[in-house]
Coordinates of C-alpha atoms and ligand atoms in Angstrom, one line a residue:
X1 CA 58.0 63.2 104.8
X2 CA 57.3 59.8 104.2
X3 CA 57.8 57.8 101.8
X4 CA 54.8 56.8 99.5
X5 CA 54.7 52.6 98.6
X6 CA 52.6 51.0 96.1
X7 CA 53.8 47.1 96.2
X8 CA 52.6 44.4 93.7
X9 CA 52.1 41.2 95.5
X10 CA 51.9 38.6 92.6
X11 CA 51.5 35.6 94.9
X12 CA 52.1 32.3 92.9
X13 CA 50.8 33.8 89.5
X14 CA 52.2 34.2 86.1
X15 CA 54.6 31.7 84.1
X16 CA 58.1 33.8 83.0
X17 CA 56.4 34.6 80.0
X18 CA 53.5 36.6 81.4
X19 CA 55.8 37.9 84.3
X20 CA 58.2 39.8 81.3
X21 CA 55.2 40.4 79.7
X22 CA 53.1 42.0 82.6
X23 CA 56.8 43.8 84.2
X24 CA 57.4 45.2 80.6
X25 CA 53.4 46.6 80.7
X26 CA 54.1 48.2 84.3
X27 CA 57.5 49.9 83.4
X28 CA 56.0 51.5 80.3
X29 CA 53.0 53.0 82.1
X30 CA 55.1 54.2 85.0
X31 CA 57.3 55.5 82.8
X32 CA 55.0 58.0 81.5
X33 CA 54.3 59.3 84.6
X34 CA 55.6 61.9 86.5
X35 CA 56.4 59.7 90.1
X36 CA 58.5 62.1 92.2
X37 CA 58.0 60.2 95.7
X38 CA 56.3 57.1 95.2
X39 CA 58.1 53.7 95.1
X40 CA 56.4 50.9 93.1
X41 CA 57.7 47.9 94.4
X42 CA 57.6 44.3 91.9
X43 CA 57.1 41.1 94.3
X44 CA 57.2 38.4 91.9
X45 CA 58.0 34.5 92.7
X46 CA 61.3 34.3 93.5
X47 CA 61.7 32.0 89.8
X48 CA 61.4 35.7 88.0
X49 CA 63.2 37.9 90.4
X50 CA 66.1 38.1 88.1
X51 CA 63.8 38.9 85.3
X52 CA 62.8 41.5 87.0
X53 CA 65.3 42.8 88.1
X54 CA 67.2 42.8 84.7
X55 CA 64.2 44.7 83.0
X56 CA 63.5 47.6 85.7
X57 CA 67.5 48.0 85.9
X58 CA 68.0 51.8 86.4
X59 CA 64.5 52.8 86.3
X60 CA 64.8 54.9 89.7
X61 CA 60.7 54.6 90.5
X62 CA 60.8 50.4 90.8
X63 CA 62.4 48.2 93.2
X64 CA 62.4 44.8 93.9
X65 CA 60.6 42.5 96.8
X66 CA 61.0 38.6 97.0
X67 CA 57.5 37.4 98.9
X68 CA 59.5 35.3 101.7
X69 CA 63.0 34.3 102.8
X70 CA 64.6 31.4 105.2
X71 CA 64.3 32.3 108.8
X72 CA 67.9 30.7 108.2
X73 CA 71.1 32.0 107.2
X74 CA 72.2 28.8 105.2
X75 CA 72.9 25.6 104.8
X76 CA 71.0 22.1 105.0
X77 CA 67.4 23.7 104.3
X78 CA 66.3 22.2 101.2
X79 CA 64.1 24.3 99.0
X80 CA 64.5 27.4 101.2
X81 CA 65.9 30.6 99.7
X82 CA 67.6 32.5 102.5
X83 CA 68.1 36.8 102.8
X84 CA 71.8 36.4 101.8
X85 CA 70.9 34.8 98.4
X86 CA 68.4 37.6 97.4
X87 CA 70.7 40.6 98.8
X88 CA 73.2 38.9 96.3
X89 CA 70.8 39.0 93.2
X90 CA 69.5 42.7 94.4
X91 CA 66.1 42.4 96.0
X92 CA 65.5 45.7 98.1
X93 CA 62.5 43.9 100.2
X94 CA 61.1 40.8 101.5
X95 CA 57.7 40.4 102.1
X96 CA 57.1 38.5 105.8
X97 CA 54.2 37.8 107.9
X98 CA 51.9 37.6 104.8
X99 CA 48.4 36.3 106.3
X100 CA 48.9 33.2 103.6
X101 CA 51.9 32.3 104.6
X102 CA 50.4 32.5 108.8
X103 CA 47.7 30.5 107.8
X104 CA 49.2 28.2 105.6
X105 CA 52.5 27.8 106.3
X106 CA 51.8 27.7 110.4
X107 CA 54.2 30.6 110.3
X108 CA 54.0 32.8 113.9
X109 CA 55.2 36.1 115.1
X110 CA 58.7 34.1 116.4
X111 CA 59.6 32.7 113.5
X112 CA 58.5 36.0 111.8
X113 CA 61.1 37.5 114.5
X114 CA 64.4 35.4 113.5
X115 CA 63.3 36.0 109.7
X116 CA 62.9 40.1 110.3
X117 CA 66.1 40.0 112.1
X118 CA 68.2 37.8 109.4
X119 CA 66.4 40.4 106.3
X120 CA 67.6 43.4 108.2
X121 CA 71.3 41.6 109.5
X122 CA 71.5 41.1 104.9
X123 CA 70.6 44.5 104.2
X124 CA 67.2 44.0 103.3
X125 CA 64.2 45.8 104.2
X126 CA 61.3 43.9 105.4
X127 CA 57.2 45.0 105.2
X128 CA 55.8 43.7 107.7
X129 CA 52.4 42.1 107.3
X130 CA 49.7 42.1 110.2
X131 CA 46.1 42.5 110.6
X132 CA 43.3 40.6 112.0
X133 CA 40.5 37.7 110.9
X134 CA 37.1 38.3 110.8
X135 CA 36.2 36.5 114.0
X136 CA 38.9 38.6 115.3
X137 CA 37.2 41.7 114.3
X138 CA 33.6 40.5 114.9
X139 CA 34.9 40.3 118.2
X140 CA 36.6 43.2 119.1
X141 CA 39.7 41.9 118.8
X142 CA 42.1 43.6 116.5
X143 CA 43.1 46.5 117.8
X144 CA 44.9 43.5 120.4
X145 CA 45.8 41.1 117.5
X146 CA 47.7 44.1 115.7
X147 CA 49.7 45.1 118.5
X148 CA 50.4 41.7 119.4
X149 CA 51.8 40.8 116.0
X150 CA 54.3 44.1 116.3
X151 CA 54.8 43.6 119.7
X152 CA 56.0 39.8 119.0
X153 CA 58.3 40.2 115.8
X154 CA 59.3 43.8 116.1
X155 CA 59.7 45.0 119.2
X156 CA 63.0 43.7 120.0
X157 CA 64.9 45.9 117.1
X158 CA 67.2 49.1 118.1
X159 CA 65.8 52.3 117.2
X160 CA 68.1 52.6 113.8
X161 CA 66.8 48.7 112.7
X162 CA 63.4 49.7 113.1
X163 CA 63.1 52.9 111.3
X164 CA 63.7 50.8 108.5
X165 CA 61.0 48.6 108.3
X166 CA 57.8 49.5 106.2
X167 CA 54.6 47.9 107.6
X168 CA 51.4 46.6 105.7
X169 CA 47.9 46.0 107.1
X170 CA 45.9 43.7 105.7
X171 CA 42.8 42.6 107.5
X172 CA 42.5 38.6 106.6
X173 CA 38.5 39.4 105.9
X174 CA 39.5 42.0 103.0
X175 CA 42.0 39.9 100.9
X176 CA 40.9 38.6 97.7
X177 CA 37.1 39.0 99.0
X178 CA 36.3 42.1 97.2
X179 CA 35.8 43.6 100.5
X180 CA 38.0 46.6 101.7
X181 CA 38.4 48.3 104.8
X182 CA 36.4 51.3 105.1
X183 CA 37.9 54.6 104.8
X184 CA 37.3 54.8 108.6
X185 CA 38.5 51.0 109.6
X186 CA 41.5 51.7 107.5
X187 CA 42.1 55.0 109.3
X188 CA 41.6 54.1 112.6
X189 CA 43.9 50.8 112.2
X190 CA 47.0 52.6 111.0
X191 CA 46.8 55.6 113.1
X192 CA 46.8 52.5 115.9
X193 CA 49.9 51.0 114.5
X194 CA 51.8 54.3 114.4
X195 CA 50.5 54.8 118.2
X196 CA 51.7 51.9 119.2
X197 CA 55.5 52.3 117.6
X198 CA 55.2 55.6 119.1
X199 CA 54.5 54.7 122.6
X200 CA 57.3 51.6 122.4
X201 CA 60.0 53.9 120.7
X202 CA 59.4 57.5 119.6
X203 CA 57.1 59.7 117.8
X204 CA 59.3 60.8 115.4
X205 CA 60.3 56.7 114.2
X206 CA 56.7 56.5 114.1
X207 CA 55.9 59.3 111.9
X208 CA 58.4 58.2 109.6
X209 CA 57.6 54.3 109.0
X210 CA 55.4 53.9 105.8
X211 CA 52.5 52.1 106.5
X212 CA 50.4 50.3 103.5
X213 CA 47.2 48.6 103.3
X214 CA 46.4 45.8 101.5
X215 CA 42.8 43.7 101.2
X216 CA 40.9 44.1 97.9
X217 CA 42.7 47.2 97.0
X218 CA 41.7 48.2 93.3
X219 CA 41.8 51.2 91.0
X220 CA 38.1 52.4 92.2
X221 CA 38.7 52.5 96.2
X222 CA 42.8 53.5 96.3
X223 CA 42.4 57.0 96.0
X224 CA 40.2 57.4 99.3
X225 CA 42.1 54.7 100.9
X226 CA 45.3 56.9 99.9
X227 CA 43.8 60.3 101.2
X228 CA 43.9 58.9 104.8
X229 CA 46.3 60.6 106.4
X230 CA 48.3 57.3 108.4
X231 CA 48.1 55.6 104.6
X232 CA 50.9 55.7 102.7
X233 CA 50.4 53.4 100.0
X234 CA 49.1 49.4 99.5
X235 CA 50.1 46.2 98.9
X236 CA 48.2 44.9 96.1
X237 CA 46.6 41.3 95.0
X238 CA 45.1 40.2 92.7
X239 CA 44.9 43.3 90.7
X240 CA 48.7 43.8 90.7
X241 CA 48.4 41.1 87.6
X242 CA 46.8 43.5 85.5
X243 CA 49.3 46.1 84.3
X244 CA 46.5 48.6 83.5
X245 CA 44.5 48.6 87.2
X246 CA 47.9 48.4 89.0
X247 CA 49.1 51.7 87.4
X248 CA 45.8 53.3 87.6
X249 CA 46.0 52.6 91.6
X250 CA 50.2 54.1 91.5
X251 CA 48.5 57.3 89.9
X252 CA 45.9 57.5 92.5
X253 CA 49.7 59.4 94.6
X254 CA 49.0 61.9 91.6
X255 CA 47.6 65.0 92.0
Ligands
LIG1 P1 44.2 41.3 97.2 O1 44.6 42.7 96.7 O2 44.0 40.3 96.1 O3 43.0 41.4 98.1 O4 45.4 40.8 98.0 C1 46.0 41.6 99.0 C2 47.2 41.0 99.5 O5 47.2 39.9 100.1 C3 48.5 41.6 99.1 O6 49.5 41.1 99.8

């Protein structure tokens, strides 16, 4: 069975004081619950990761994600935090390929390659962002983008490495727009993904890589997006900053 992955992406929100605070709110609601298979995951800036760390220390249900690393192992790369430093503190995953970070940072599906490898070659685990722009879409194009973007930073892993990647699709035109994927888009687009690993390496590692979606994810539209049957679980924006919502959307696993 797979595993079931709710992620809070936090971005470059919060000062330390409304990180603790907003961590502390999360922990308390989650643990009221009864979460046998789902895995909330905090990605906060890297500045809080200890924080966070310290706070949800033994608390089985929530790990740890940093929201990039170094596509180098270390050295002369001022301002970069590298895979090694965040294994050290104990992050569990690293966040790569976000659409923000593509857009803004120029980052492509090679340097995405050497970061994936160096996460994996530290013990990390990475999700894996894709998914495609609106033009992209309006033009027929995403099914090609998608497999391009695993194609180009994945496909090079052994079997073992990749079985231990999640992956997270989030369609450029649904984040922070207050547009989601429909039911059907969403669907469609992740039973594609899993097609594709399954054609390049095995059905089996296919049917067992979690894949998330992400884009305007909220407490309202999780619980049908969760119901497909290729979702299993999102990576959450903007309402990740709101303790309350955030849970609400971790409860939508709950029957
Ligand atoms: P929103 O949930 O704010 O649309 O952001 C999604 C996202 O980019 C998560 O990584």
């Amino acid at each position: 069975m797979r595993k079931k992955i709710v992620v809070a992406n936090w971005k470059m929100n919060n000062t330390q004081d409304e990180a603790i605070h907003l961590v502390t709110a999360i922990i308390s609601k989650i643990n009221n619950l009864t979460l046998k298979e789902v895995e909330v995951v905090i990605a906060p800036s890297y500045l809080y990761i200890k924080d966070v760390i310290e706070l949800t220390k033994g608390n089985l249900n929530i790990t740890v994600a940093a929201q990039n690393c170094s596509e180098h192992l270390k050295g002369a790369y001022t301002g970069e935090v590298s895979s090694i430093m965040l294994h050290s503190i104990g992050v569990k995953y690293v966040i790569v390929g976000h659409s923000e970070r593509r857009a803004y940072q120029n980052e492509n599906n090679l340097l995405l390659k050497q970061k994936i490898d160096l996460i994996l070659s530290n013990h990390l685990l990475p999700i894996y962002c894709c998914g495609e722009s609106l033009e992209e879409r309006n033009s027929d194009e995403h099914f090609s983008v998608v497999e391009n973007q695993l194609n180009e930073a994945l496909f090079h892993l052994p079997m073992e490495l990749m079985k231990k990647l999640v992956i997270a699709y989030e369609p450029v035109w649904a984040i922070g727009t207050g547009v989601t994927a429909t039911v059907n888009q969403t669907q469609e687009m992740h039973q594609f993904i899993r097609n594709v690993i399954s054609k390049k390496y095995n059905s089996s590692i296919a049917d067992s890589i979690s894949v998330l979606y992400g884009g305007s994810c909220n407490s309202t539209n999780a619980s049908e997006l969760f119901a497909c049957e290729d979702v299993d679980g999102g990576l959450v924006g903007g309402v990740s900053l709101a303790a309350n919502d955030f849970v609400k959307i971790v409860e939508s696993f709950i029957d």
